Tab-separated table of C-alpha atoms and ligand atoms in Angstrom:
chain	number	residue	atom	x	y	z
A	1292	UNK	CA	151.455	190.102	162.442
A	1293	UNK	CA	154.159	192.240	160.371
A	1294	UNK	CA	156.397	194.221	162.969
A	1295	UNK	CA	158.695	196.962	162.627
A	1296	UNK	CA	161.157	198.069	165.248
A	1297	UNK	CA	162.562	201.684	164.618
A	1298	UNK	CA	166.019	202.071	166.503
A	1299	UNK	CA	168.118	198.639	166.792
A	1300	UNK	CA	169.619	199.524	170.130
A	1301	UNK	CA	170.248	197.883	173.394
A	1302	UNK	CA	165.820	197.886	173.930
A	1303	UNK	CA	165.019	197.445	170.062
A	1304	UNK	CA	167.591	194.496	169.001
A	1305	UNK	CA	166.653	192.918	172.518
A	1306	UNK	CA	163.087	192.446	171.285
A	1307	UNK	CA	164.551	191.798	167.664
A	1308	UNK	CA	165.926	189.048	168.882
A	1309	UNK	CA	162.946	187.928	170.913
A	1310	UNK	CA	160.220	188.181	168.175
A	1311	UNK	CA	162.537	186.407	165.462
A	1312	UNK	CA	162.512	183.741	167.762
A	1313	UNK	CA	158.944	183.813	167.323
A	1314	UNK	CA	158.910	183.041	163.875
A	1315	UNK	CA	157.527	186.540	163.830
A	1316	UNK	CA	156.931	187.170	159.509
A	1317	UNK	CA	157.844	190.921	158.035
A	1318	UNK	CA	160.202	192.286	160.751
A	1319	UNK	CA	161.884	194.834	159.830
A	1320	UNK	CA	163.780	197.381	161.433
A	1321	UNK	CA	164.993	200.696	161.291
A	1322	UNK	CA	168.770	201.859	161.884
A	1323	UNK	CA	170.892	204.872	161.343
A	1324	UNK	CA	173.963	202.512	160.994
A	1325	UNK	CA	173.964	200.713	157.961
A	1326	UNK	CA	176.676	198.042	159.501
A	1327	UNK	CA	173.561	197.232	162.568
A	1328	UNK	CA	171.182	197.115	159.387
A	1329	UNK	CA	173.770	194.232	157.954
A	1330	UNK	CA	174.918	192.502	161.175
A	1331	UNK	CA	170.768	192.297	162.422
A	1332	UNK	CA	169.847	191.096	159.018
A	1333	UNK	CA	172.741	188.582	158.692
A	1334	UNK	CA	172.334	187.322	162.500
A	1335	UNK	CA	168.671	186.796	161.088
A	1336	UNK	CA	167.037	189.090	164.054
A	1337	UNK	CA	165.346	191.060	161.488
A	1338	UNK	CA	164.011	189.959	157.827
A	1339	UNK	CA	164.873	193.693	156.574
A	1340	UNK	CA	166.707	196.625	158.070
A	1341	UNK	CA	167.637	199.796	156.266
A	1342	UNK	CA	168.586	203.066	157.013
A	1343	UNK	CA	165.480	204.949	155.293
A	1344	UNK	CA	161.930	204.207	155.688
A	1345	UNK	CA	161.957	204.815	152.067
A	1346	UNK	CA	163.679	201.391	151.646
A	1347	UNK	CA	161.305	199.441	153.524
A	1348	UNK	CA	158.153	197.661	151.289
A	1349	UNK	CA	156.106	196.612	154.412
A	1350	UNK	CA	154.091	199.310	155.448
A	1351	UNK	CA	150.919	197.540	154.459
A	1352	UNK	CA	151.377	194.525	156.467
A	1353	UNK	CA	152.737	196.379	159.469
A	1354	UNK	CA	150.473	195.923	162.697
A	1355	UNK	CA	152.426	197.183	165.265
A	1356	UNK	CA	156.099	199.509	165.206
A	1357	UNK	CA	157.911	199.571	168.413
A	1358	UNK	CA	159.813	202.881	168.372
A	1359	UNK	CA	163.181	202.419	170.626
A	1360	UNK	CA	165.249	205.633	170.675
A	1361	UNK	CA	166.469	207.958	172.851
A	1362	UNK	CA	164.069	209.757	175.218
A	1363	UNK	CA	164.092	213.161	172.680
A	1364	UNK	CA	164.119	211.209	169.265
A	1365	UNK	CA	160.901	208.679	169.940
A	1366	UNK	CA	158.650	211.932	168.938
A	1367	UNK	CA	161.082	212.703	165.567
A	1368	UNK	CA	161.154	209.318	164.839
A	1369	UNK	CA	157.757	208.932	164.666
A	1370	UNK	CA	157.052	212.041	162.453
A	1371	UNK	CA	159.538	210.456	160.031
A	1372	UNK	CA	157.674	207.404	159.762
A	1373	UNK	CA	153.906	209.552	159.076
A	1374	UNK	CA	154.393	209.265	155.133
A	1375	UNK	CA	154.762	206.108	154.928
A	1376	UNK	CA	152.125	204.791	157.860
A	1377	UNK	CA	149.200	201.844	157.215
A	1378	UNK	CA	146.180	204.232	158.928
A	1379	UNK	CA	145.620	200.959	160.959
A	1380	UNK	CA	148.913	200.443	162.070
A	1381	UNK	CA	149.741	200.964	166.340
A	1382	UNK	CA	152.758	202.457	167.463
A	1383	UNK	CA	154.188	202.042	170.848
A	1384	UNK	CA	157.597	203.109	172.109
A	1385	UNK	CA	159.746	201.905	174.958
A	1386	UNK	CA	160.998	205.356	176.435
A	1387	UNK	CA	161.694	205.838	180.295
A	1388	UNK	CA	159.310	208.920	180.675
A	1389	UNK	CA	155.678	208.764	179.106
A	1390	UNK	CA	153.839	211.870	179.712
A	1391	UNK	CA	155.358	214.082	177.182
A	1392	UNK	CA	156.168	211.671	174.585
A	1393	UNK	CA	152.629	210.082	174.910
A	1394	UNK	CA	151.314	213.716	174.800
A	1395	UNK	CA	152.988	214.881	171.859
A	1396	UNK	CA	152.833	211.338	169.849
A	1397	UNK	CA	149.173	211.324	170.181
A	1398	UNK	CA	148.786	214.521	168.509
A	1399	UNK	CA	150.886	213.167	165.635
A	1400	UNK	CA	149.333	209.537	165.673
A	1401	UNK	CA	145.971	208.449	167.107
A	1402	UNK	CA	146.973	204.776	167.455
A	1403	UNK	CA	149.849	205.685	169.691
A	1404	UNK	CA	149.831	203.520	172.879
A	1405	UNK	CA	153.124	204.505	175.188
A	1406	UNK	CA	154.857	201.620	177.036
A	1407	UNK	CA	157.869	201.120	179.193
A	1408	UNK	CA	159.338	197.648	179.054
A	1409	UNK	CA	161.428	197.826	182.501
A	1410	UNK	CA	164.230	195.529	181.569
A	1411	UNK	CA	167.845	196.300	180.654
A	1412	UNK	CA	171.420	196.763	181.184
A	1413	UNK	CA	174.104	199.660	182.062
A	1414	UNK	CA	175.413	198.526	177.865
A	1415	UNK	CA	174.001	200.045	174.798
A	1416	UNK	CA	174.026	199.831	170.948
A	1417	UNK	CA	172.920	196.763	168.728
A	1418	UNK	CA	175.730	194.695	170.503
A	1419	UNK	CA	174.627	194.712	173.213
A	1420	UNK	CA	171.135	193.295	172.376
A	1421	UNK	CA	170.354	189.591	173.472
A	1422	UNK	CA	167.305	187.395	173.482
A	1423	UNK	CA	165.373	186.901	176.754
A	1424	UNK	CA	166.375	190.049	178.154
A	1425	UNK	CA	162.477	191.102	179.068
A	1426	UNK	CA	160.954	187.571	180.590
A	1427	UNK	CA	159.134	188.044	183.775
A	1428	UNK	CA	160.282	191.869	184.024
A	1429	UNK	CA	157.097	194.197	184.521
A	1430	UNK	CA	156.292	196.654	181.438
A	1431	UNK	CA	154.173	199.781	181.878
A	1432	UNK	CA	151.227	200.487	179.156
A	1433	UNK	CA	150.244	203.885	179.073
A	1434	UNK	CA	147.547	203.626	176.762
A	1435	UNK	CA	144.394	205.624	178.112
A	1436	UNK	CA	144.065	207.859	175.456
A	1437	UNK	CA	144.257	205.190	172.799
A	1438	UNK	CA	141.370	203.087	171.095
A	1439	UNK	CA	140.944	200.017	173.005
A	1440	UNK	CA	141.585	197.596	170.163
A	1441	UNK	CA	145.189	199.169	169.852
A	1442	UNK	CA	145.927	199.076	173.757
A	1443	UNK	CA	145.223	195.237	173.807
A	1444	UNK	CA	147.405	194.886	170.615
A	1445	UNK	CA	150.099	196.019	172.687
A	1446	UNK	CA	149.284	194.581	176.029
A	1447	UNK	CA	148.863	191.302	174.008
A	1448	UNK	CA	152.779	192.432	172.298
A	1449	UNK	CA	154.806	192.545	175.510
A	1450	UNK	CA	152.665	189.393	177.174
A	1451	UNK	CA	154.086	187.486	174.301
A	1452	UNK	CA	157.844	188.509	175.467
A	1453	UNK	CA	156.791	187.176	178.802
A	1454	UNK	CA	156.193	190.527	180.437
A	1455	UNK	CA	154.304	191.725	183.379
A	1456	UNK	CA	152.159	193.935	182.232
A	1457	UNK	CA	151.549	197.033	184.535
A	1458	UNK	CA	148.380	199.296	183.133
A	1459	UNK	CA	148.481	202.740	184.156
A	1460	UNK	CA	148.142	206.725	183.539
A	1461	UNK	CA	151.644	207.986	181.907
A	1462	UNK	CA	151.553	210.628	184.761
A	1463	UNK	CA	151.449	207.961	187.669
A	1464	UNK	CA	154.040	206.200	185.984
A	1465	UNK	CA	156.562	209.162	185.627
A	1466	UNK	CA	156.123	209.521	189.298
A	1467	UNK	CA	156.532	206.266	190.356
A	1468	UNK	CA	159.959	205.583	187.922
A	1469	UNK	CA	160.650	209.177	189.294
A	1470	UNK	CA	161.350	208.114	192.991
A	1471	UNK	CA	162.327	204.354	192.257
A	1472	UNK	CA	164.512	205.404	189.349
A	1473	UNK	CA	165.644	208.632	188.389
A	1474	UNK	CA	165.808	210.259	192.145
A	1475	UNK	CA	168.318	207.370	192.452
A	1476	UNK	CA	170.271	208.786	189.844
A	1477	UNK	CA	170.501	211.756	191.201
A	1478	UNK	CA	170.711	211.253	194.830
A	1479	UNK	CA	173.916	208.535	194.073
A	1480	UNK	CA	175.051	211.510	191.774
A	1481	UNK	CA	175.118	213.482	194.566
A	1482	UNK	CA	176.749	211.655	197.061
A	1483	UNK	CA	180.027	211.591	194.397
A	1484	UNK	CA	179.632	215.153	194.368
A	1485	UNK	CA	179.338	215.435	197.674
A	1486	UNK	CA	182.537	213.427	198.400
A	1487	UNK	CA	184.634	214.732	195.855
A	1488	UNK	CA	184.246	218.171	197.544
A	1489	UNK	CA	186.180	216.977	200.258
A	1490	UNK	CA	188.790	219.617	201.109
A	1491	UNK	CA	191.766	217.634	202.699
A	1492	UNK	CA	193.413	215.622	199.687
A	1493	UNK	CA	194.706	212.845	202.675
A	1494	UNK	CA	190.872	211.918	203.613
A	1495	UNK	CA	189.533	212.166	199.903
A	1496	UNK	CA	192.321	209.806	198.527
A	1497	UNK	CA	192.134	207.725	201.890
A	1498	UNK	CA	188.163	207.546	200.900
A	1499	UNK	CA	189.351	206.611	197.868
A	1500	UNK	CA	191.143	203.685	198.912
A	1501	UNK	CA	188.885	202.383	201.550
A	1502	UNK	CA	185.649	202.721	199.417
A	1503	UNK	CA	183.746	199.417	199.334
A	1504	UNK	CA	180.411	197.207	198.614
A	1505	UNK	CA	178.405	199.960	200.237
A	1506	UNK	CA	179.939	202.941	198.402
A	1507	UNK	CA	180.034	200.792	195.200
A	1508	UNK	CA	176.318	200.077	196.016
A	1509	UNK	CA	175.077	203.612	196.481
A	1510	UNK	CA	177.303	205.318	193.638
A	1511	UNK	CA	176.457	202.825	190.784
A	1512	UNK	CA	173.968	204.435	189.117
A	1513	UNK	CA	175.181	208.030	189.981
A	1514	UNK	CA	178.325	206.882	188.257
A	1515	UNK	CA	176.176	205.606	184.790
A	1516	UNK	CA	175.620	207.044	181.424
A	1517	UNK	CA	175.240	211.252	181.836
A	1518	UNK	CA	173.671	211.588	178.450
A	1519	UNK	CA	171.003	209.315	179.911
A	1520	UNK	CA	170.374	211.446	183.309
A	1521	UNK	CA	170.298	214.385	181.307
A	1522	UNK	CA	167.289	213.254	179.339
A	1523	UNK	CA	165.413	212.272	182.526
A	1524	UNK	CA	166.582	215.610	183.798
A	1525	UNK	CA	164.395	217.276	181.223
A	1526	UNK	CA	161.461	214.685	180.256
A	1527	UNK	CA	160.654	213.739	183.828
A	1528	UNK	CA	161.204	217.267	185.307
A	1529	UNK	CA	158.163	217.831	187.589
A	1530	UNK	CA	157.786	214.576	188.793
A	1531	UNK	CA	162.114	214.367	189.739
A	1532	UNK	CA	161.444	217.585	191.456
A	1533	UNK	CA	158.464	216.679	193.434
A	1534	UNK	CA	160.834	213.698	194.996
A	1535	UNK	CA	164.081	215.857	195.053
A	1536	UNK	CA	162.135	217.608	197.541
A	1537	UNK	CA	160.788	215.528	200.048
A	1538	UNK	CA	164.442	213.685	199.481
A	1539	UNK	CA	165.617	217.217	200.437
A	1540	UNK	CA	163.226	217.434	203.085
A	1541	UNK	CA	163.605	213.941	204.829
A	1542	UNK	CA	167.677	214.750	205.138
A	1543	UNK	CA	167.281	217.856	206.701
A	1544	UNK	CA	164.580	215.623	209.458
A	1545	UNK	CA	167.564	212.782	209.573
A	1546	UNK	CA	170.273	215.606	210.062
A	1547	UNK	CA	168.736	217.827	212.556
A	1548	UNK	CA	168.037	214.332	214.178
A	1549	UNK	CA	171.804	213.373	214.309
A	1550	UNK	CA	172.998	217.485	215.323
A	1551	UNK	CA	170.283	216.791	218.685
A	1552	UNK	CA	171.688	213.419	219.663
A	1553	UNK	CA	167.939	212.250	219.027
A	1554	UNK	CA	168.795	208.752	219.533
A	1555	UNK	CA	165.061	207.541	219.461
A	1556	UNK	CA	164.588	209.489	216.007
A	1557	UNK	CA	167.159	208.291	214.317
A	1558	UNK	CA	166.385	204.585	215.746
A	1559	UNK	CA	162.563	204.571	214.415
A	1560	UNK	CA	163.100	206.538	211.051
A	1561	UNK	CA	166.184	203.314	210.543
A	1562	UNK	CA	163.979	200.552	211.644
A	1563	UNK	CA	161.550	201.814	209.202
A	1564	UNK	CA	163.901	201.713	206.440
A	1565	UNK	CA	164.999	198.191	207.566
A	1566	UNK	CA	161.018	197.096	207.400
A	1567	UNK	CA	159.775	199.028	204.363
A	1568	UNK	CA	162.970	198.079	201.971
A	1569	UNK	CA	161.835	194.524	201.033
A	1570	UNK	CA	158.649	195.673	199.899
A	1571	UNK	CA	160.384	197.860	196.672
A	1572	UNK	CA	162.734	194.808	196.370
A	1573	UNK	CA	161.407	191.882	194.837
A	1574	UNK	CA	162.788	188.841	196.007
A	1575	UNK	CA	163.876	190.652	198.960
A	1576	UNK	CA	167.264	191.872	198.565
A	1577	UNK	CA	169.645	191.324	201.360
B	239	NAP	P1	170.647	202.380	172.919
B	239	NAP	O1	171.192	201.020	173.134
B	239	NAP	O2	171.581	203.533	172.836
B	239	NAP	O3	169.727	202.335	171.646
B	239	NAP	C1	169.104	203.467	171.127
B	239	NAP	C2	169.091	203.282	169.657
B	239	NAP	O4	168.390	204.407	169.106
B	239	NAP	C3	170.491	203.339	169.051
B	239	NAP	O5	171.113	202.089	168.989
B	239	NAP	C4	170.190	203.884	167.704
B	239	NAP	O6	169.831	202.773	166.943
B	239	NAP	C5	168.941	204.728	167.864
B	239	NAP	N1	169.258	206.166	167.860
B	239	NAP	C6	170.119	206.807	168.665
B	239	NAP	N2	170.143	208.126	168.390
B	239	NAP	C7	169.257	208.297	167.382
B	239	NAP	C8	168.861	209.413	166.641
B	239	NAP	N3	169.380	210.624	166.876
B	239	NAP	N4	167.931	209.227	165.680
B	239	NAP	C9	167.437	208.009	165.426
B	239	NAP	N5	167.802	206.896	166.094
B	239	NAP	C10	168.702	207.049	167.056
B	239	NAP	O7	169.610	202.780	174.066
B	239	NAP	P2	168.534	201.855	174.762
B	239	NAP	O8	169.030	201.547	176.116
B	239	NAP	O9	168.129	200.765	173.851
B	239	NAP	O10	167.360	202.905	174.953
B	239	NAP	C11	166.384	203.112	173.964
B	239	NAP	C12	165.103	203.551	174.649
B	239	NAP	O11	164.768	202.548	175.603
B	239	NAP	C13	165.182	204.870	175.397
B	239	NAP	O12	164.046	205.643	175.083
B	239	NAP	C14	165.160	204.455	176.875
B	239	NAP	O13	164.467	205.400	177.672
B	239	NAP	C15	164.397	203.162	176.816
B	239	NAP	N6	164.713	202.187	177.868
B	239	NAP	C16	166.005	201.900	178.183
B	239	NAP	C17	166.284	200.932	179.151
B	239	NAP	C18	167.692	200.570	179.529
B	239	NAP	O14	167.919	199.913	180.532
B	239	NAP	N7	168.668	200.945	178.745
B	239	NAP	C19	165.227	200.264	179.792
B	239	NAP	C20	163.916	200.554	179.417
B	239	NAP	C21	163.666	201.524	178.444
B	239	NAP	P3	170.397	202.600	165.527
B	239	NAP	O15	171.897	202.635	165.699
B	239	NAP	O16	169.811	201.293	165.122
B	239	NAP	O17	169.902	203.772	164.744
């Protein structure tokens, strides 16, 4: 089947790379920057890329387009591909949130099937793209809205990348990626900004300096990309609020625990955490 990735980023070269392997015929692919168009073309990870969907020939013999941009231009990108669009061809994207991209895409495309391939790195950009990257990693289809023949195309799609396919509604999955992903963000966000208001420059330098694997641990991802967290901010809203507040909620239990000396409180709501924490982490991380 012809394929045709629009955005040749960290997510879109990745699976470049992966269906080229595959001997995959008619990929093409989509970039702003005509130097990724040249280096994916020349690398061999795509048969065509170009800047314009005007440039491209393939529409005809293009089953499926992956759409791989940011979180607020998978929805643009797709309206810029509607002149040119086979009526049989599915589209899927790989964005992080799925409700109001699979909302909003449907009304623009019927054969719009939303997905979330959970695989990557902290990198982005073409470069940073390499083959392999999704084996064995679990990918979300969204596609209950869709006509059945296009969901399996799609299932069928990330199985052949090795995936894990995980079916579900796209408001179950923007709550579940809401408390395992994105309150992470901003819970690690806001123990920085909790630190760095530290009044007494000796004990926030001394922090500084004695800051380990635990602190580098918890503050990774509250230290990543804020262009990214922003997005999430705004797609995933409602569901990131719903887990900011029981986060909220459970501090204020583990705090007024700690202010009455409740020794037994704080012992049962730890040796909880120590059970329950292998069962998000798979193989159990130590
Ligand atoms: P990325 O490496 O920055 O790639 C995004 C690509 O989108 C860019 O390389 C660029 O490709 C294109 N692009 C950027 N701005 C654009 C614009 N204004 N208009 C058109 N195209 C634009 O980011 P990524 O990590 O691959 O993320 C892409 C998508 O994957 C996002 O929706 C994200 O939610 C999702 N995702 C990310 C991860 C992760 O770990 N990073 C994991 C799962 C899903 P060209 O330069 O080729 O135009």
């Amino acid at each position: 089947m012809g394929v045709g990735i629009v955005g040749l980023g960290l997510i879109g070269g990745s699976i470049a790379y992966d269906l080229a392997a595959m001997g995959t015929p008619a990929l093409w692919g989509l970039s702003r920057s005509l130097q990724t168009c040249g280096q994916a073309q020349e690398l061999g990870v795509v048969t065509t890329a170009a800047t314009e969907p005007q440039a491209l020939t393939h529409w005809h013999e293009t089953t499926l387009i992956i759409i791989a941009t940011p979180l607020d231009q998978i929805v643009p990108s797709l309206a810029r591909l509607l002149p040119f669009l086979d009526p049989q061809t599915v589209i899927t994207d790989v964005g992080s949130v799925k409700a109001p991209i699979v909302a909003e895409a449907l009304t623009l495309w019927s054969r719009f099937v939303g997905s979330h391939p959970m695989a990557g790195t902290h990198e982005s950009g073409f470069a940073a793209a390499r083959p392999g990257m999704f084996a064995h990693a679990p990918c979300v289809v969204t596609g209950d809205r869709a006509p059945a023949e296009a969901v399996e195309l799609v299932e069928r799609f990330w199985r052949s990348l090795n995936m894990d396919l995980v079916v579900c509604s796209p408001d179950a999955h923007d709550q579940a990626v809401a408390w395992i992903s994105h309150l992470p963000v901003f819970v690690s966000a806001g123990l920085l900004l909790s630190c760095l208001r530290e009044p007494n420059a000796v004990v926030q330098n001394l922090s500084k300096h004695l800051a380990s694997s635990g602190f580098r641990d918890t503050s990774r991802v509250g230290g990543g990309n804020p262009e990214l967290g922003c997005l999430i901010a705004a797609y995933n809203r409602a569901a990131l609020l719903r887990s900011l507040d029981a986060y909220a909620e459970v501090i204020q239990e583990l705090r007024g625990a700690i202010a009455r000396g409740d020794q037994s409180q704080i012992l049962e709501s730890l040796q909880t955490t120590q059970q329950q924490r292998s069962r998000y982490c798979s193989p159990p991380l130590r």
